[in-house]
CSV table of N, CA and C in Angstrom, one decimal:
chain,number,residue,atom,x,y,z
A,714,MET,N,-36.1,28.9,43.5
A,714,MET,CA,-35.7,27.7,44.0
A,714,MET,C,-34.8,27.0,43.0
A,715,GLU,N,-33.6,26.7,43.5
A,715,GLU,CA,-32.6,26.1,42.6
A,715,GLU,C,-32.7,24.6,42.6
A,716,ARG,N,-32.7,24.0,41.4
A,716,ARG,CA,-32.8,22.5,41.3
A,716,ARG,C,-31.4,21.9,41.1
A,717,GLU,N,-31.2,20.7,41.6
A,717,GLU,CA,-30.0,20.0,41.4
A,717,GLU,C,-30.1,19.2,40.2
A,718,PRO,N,-29.0,19.0,39.4
A,718,PRO,CA,-29.1,18.2,38.2
A,718,PRO,C,-29.2,16.7,38.5
A,719,THR,N,-29.9,16.0,37.6
A,719,THR,CA,-30.2,14.6,37.8
A,719,THR,C,-28.9,13.8,37.5
A,720,ASP,N,-28.5,12.9,38.4
A,720,ASP,CA,-27.4,12.1,38.1
A,720,ASP,C,-27.9,10.8,37.5
A,721,ALA,N,-27.7,10.6,36.2
A,721,ALA,CA,-28.2,9.4,35.5
A,721,ALA,C,-27.6,8.1,36.0
A,722,GLN,N,-26.4,8.1,36.6
A,722,GLN,CA,-25.8,6.9,37.1
A,722,GLN,C,-26.3,6.6,38.5
A,723,GLY,N,-26.8,7.5,39.2
A,723,GLY,CA,-27.2,7.2,40.6
A,723,GLY,C,-28.7,7.3,40.7
A,724,THR,N,-29.5,7.4,39.6
A,724,THR,CA,-30.9,7.5,39.7
A,724,THR,C,-31.6,6.3,39.1
A,725,PHE,N,-32.6,5.8,39.8
A,725,PHE,CA,-33.4,4.7,39.2
A,725,PHE,C,-34.8,5.2,39.0
A,726,CYS,N,-35.5,4.4,38.2
A,726,CYS,CA,-36.9,4.8,37.9
A,726,CYS,C,-37.8,4.4,39.1
A,727,PRO,N,-38.6,5.4,39.6
A,727,PRO,CA,-39.5,5.1,40.7
A,727,PRO,C,-40.8,4.4,40.3
A,728,ASN,N,-41.0,4.2,39.0
A,728,ASN,CA,-42.2,3.6,38.5
A,728,ASN,C,-42.1,2.1,38.8
A,729,PRO,N,-43.0,1.5,39.6
A,729,PRO,CA,-42.9,0.1,40.0
A,729,PRO,C,-43.1,-0.9,38.8
A,730,GLU,N,-43.8,-0.4,37.8
A,730,GLU,CA,-44.1,-1.2,36.6
A,730,GLU,C,-42.9,-1.2,35.6
A,731,CYS,N,-41.9,-0.4,35.8
A,731,CYS,CA,-40.8,-0.3,34.9
A,731,CYS,C,-39.8,-1.4,35.1
A,732,LEU,N,-39.3,-1.9,34.0
A,732,LEU,CA,-38.2,-2.9,34.0
A,732,LEU,C,-37.0,-2.4,34.7
A,733,ALA,N,-36.7,-1.1,34.7
A,733,ALA,CA,-35.5,-0.5,35.3
A,733,ALA,C,-35.8,-0.1,36.7
A,734,SER,N,-36.9,-0.4,37.3
A,734,SER,CA,-37.3,0.0,38.6
A,734,SER,C,-36.3,-0.6,39.6
A,735,GLY,N,-35.7,0.2,40.4
A,735,GLY,CA,-34.7,-0.2,41.5
A,735,GLY,C,-33.3,-0.5,41.0
A,736,GLN,N,-33.1,-0.4,39.7
A,736,GLN,CA,-31.7,-0.6,39.1
A,736,GLN,C,-31.0,0.7,39.1
A,737,MET,N,-29.8,0.7,39.7
A,737,MET,CA,-29.0,2.0,39.7
A,737,MET,C,-27.8,1.8,38.9
A,738,GLY,N,-27.3,2.8,38.2
A,738,GLY,CA,-26.1,2.8,37.5
A,738,GLY,C,-26.1,2.1,36.2
A,739,LYS,N,-27.3,1.9,35.6
A,739,LYS,CA,-27.5,1.2,34.3
A,739,LYS,C,-27.5,2.2,33.2
A,740,GLY,N,-27.8,3.5,33.4
A,740,GLY,CA,-27.9,4.4,32.4
A,740,GLY,C,-29.1,4.2,31.5
A,741,ASN,N,-30.2,3.6,32.1
A,741,ASN,CA,-31.3,3.3,31.2
A,741,ASN,C,-32.6,4.1,31.6
A,742,ILE,N,-32.4,5.4,31.5
A,742,ILE,CA,-33.5,6.3,31.8
A,742,ILE,C,-34.3,6.5,30.5
A,743,THR,N,-35.6,6.2,30.4
A,743,THR,CA,-36.4,6.3,29.2
A,743,THR,C,-37.7,7.0,29.6
A,744,ILE,N,-38.4,7.4,28.6
A,744,ILE,CA,-39.7,8.0,28.7
A,744,ILE,C,-40.7,6.8,28.7
A,745,HIS,N,-41.6,6.7,29.7
A,745,HIS,CA,-42.6,5.7,29.7
A,745,HIS,C,-43.7,6.1,28.8
A,746,ARG,N,-44.4,5.1,28.2
A,746,ARG,CA,-45.6,5.5,27.4
A,746,ARG,C,-46.6,6.3,28.2
A,747,ARG,N,-47.1,7.3,27.6
A,747,ARG,CA,-48.0,8.2,28.4
A,747,ARG,C,-49.1,8.7,27.4
A,748,ASP,N,-50.2,9.3,28.1
A,748,ASP,CA,-51.2,9.9,27.3
A,748,ASP,C,-50.6,11.3,26.9
A,749,LEU,N,-50.3,11.5,25.7
A,749,LEU,CA,-49.6,12.7,25.3
A,749,LEU,C,-50.5,13.9,25.2
A,750,GLY,N,-51.8,13.7,24.9
A,750,GLY,CA,-52.6,14.9,24.7
A,750,GLY,C,-52.2,15.7,23.5
A,751,HIS,N,-51.8,16.9,23.7
A,751,HIS,CA,-51.4,17.8,22.6
A,751,HIS,C,-49.9,17.7,22.4
A,752,VAL,N,-49.5,17.4,21.2
A,752,VAL,CA,-48.1,17.3,20.8
A,752,VAL,C,-47.9,18.3,19.7
A,753,GLN,N,-46.8,19.1,19.8
A,753,GLN,CA,-46.5,20.1,18.8
A,753,GLN,C,-45.2,19.6,18.1
A,754,ALA,N,-45.2,19.6,16.8
A,754,ALA,CA,-43.9,19.2,16.1
A,754,ALA,C,-43.7,20.3,15.0
A,755,ASP,N,-42.5,20.5,14.7
A,755,ASP,CA,-42.1,21.5,13.7
A,755,ASP,C,-40.7,21.2,13.2
A,756,GLU,N,-40.4,21.8,12.1
A,756,GLU,CA,-39.0,21.6,11.5
A,756,GLU,C,-38.5,23.0,11.2
A,757,ILE,N,-37.1,23.1,11.4
A,757,ILE,CA,-36.4,24.4,11.1
A,757,ILE,C,-35.1,24.0,10.3
A,758,TRP,N,-34.6,25.0,9.6
A,758,TRP,CA,-33.3,24.7,9.0
A,758,TRP,C,-32.2,25.4,9.9
A,759,VAL,N,-31.1,24.7,10.0
A,759,VAL,CA,-30.0,25.3,10.8
A,759,VAL,C,-28.7,25.2,9.9
A,760,LYS,N,-27.8,26.1,10.2
A,760,LYS,CA,-26.5,26.2,9.6
A,760,LYS,C,-25.5,25.5,10.5
A,761,ALA,N,-24.6,24.7,9.9
A,761,ALA,CA,-23.6,24.0,10.6
A,761,ALA,C,-22.3,23.9,9.8
A,762,GLN,N,-21.4,24.8,10.0
A,762,GLN,CA,-20.1,24.9,9.3
A,762,GLN,C,-20.3,24.8,7.8
A,763,GLY,N,-21.1,25.7,7.2
A,763,GLY,CA,-21.2,25.8,5.8
A,763,GLY,C,-22.2,24.9,5.2
A,764,VAL,N,-23.0,24.1,6.0
A,764,VAL,CA,-24.0,23.2,5.6
A,764,VAL,C,-25.3,23.6,6.2
A,765,ILE,N,-26.4,23.5,5.4
A,765,ILE,CA,-27.7,23.7,5.9
A,765,ILE,C,-28.4,22.4,6.1
A,766,LEU,N,-28.9,22.2,7.3
A,766,LEU,CA,-29.5,20.9,7.7
A,766,LEU,C,-30.9,21.2,8.2
A,767,TRP,N,-31.8,20.2,8.1
A,767,TRP,CA,-33.2,20.4,8.6
A,767,TRP,C,-33.3,19.6,10.0
A,768,LEU,N,-33.8,20.3,11.0
A,768,LEU,CA,-34.0,19.7,12.3
A,768,LEU,C,-35.5,19.7,12.5
A,769,ALA,N,-36.0,18.5,12.7
A,769,ALA,CA,-37.5,18.3,13.1
A,769,ALA,C,-37.5,17.8,14.5
A,770,MET,N,-38.5,18.3,15.3
A,770,MET,CA,-38.6,17.9,16.7
A,770,MET,C,-40.0,18.0,17.1
A,771,ALA,N,-40.3,17.3,18.3
A,771,ALA,CA,-41.7,17.3,18.8
A,771,ALA,C,-41.6,17.4,20.3
A,772,ILE,N,-42.6,18.1,20.9
A,772,ILE,CA,-42.7,18.3,22.4
A,772,ILE,C,-44.2,18.0,22.8
A,773,GLN,N,-44.4,17.5,24.0
A,773,GLN,CA,-45.7,17.4,24.6
A,773,GLN,C,-46.0,18.8,25.2
A,774,VAL,N,-47.0,19.4,24.7
A,774,VAL,CA,-47.3,20.8,25.0
A,774,VAL,C,-47.6,21.0,26.5
A,775,SER,N,-48.4,20.2,27.2
A,775,SER,CA,-48.8,20.4,28.6
A,775,SER,C,-47.6,20.3,29.5
A,776,THR,N,-46.6,19.5,29.2
A,776,THR,CA,-45.4,19.4,30.1
A,776,THR,C,-44.2,20.0,29.6
A,777,GLN,N,-44.2,20.3,28.3
A,777,GLN,CA,-43.0,20.8,27.6
A,777,GLN,C,-41.9,19.7,27.5
A,778,LEU,N,-42.3,18.5,27.6
A,778,LEU,CA,-41.4,17.3,27.5
A,778,LEU,C,-41.0,17.1,26.1
A,779,TRP,N,-39.7,17.1,25.8
A,779,TRP,CA,-39.1,16.9,24.5
A,779,TRP,C,-39.3,15.4,24.2
A,780,LEU,N,-40.0,15.1,23.1
A,780,LEU,CA,-40.3,13.7,22.8
A,780,LEU,C,-39.3,13.1,21.8
A,781,GLY,N,-38.6,13.9,21.0
A,781,GLY,CA,-37.7,13.4,20.1
A,781,GLY,C,-37.4,14.4,19.0
A,782,GLY,N,-36.4,14.1,18.2
A,782,GLY,CA,-36.0,15.0,17.1
A,782,GLY,C,-35.1,14.2,16.1
A,783,ALA,N,-35.0,14.8,14.9
A,783,ALA,CA,-34.2,14.1,13.9
A,783,ALA,C,-33.5,15.2,13.0
A,784,VAL,N,-32.4,14.9,12.4
A,784,VAL,CA,-31.7,15.9,11.6
A,784,VAL,C,-31.4,15.2,10.3
A,785,ASN,N,-31.6,16.0,9.2
A,785,ASN,CA,-31.3,15.4,7.8
A,785,ASN,C,-30.9,16.6,6.9
A,786,ALA,N,-30.2,16.3,5.9
A,786,ALA,CA,-29.9,17.3,4.9
A,786,ALA,C,-31.1,17.7,4.0
A,787,HIS,N,-32.1,16.9,4.0
A,787,HIS,CA,-33.3,17.2,3.2
A,787,HIS,C,-34.5,17.2,4.0
A,788,ARG,N,-35.5,18.0,3.6
A,788,ARG,CA,-36.8,18.1,4.3
A,788,ARG,C,-37.7,17.2,3.6
A,789,HIS,N,-37.7,15.9,3.9
A,789,HIS,CA,-38.5,14.9,3.2
A,789,HIS,C,-39.2,14.0,4.2
A,790,ARG,N,-39.9,13.0,3.7
A,790,ARG,CA,-40.7,12.1,4.5
A,790,ARG,C,-39.8,11.3,5.5
A,791,HIS,N,-38.6,11.0,5.2
A,791,HIS,CA,-37.8,10.2,6.1
A,791,HIS,C,-37.5,11.1,7.4
A,792,LEU,N,-37.3,12.3,7.3
A,792,LEU,CA,-37.1,13.2,8.4
A,792,LEU,C,-38.3,13.3,9.3
A,793,ILE,N,-39.5,13.5,8.6
A,793,ILE,CA,-40.7,13.7,9.3
A,793,ILE,C,-41.1,12.3,9.9
A,794,GLY,N,-40.9,11.2,9.2
A,794,GLY,CA,-41.3,9.9,9.7
A,794,GLY,C,-40.5,9.5,10.9
A,795,ALA,N,-39.2,9.9,11.0
A,795,ALA,CA,-38.4,9.6,12.2
A,795,ALA,C,-39.0,10.3,13.4
A,796,VAL,N,-39.4,11.5,13.3
A,796,VAL,CA,-40.0,12.2,14.5
A,796,VAL,C,-41.4,11.6,14.8
A,797,ILE,N,-42.2,11.3,13.8
A,797,ILE,CA,-43.5,10.7,14.1
A,797,ILE,C,-43.3,9.4,14.8
A,798,GLY,N,-42.3,8.6,14.4
A,798,GLY,CA,-42.0,7.3,15.0
A,798,GLY,C,-41.6,7.5,16.5
A,799,GLN,N,-40.9,8.5,16.8
A,799,GLN,CA,-40.5,8.8,18.1
A,799,GLN,C,-41.7,9.2,19.0
A,800,VAL,N,-42.6,10.0,18.4
A,800,VAL,CA,-43.8,10.3,19.2
A,800,VAL,C,-44.6,9.1,19.4
A,801,ARG,N,-44.8,8.3,18.4
A,801,ARG,CA,-45.6,7.0,18.6
A,801,ARG,C,-45.0,6.1,19.7
A,802,ALA,N,-43.7,6.1,19.8
A,802,ALA,CA,-43.0,5.2,20.8
A,802,ALA,C,-43.3,5.7,22.2
A,803,CYS,N,-43.5,7.0,22.3
A,803,CYS,CA,-43.8,7.6,23.7
A,803,CYS,C,-45.3,7.6,24.0
A,804,ALA,N,-46.1,7.3,23.1
A,804,ALA,CA,-47.6,7.4,23.3
A,804,ALA,C,-48.2,6.0,23.8
A,805,LEU,N,-49.2,6.1,24.5
A,805,LEU,CA,-50.0,4.9,24.9
A,805,LEU,C,-50.5,4.3,23.6
A,806,CYS,N,-50.8,3.0,23.7
A,806,CYS,CA,-51.3,2.3,22.6
A,806,CYS,C,-52.8,2.6,22.4
A,807,ARG,N,-53.0,3.6,21.6
A,807,ARG,CA,-54.4,4.1,21.3
A,807,ARG,C,-54.3,4.9,20.0
A,808,SER,N,-55.4,5.3,19.5
A,808,SER,CA,-55.4,6.1,18.2
A,808,SER,C,-54.7,7.4,18.4
A,809,LEU,N,-54.0,7.9,17.4
A,809,LEU,CA,-53.4,9.2,17.4
A,809,LEU,C,-53.9,10.0,16.3
A,810,LEU,N,-54.1,11.3,16.5
A,810,LEU,CA,-54.5,12.2,15.4
A,810,LEU,C,-53.4,13.1,15.1
A,811,PHE,N,-52.9,13.1,13.9
A,811,PHE,CA,-51.8,14.0,13.5
A,811,PHE,C,-52.5,15.1,12.6
A,812,CYS,N,-52.4,16.3,13.0
A,812,CYS,CA,-52.8,17.5,12.2
A,812,CYS,C,-51.6,18.2,11.6
A,813,VAL,N,-51.6,18.5,10.3
A,813,VAL,CA,-50.4,19.1,9.7
A,813,VAL,C,-50.7,20.4,9.1
A,814,ASP,N,-49.6,21.1,8.7
A,814,ASP,CA,-49.7,22.4,8.2
A,814,ASP,C,-49.8,22.5,6.6
A,815,GLY,N,-49.9,21.3,6.0
A,815,GLY,CA,-49.9,21.3,4.6
A,815,GLY,C,-48.6,20.8,3.9
A,816,LEU,N,-47.6,20.6,4.6
A,816,LEU,CA,-46.3,20.2,4.0
A,816,LEU,C,-46.6,18.8,3.4
A,817,SER,N,-46.2,18.6,2.1
A,817,SER,CA,-46.6,17.4,1.4
A,817,SER,C,-45.9,16.1,2.0
A,818,THR,N,-44.8,16.3,2.7
A,818,THR,CA,-44.2,15.1,3.3
A,818,THR,C,-44.9,14.5,4.4
A,819,TYR,N,-45.8,15.2,5.1
A,819,TYR,CA,-46.6,14.6,6.1
A,819,TYR,C,-47.6,13.6,5.6
């Protein structure tokens, strides 16, 4: 089954509680706060025209929804903090548990 691409200018949010509900052509498509369940985050290094950069990103595992990402020249707490902040912005207002792999910047 082939899916048609979403037209951000002609689509409005169907969520009746959303401030953008019924508004078309505003370009204001966002992720509503949700119960994230299991989120997976990781960082990788990438090459870009002779420069090595770090890319950190996070997805909701059950839906494979991309929650956010950040790029920085260094793998430090500012990079990780940016991604964790994006995950928190997508989550419902409740306690979150972050499990890490031992990287000291977490």
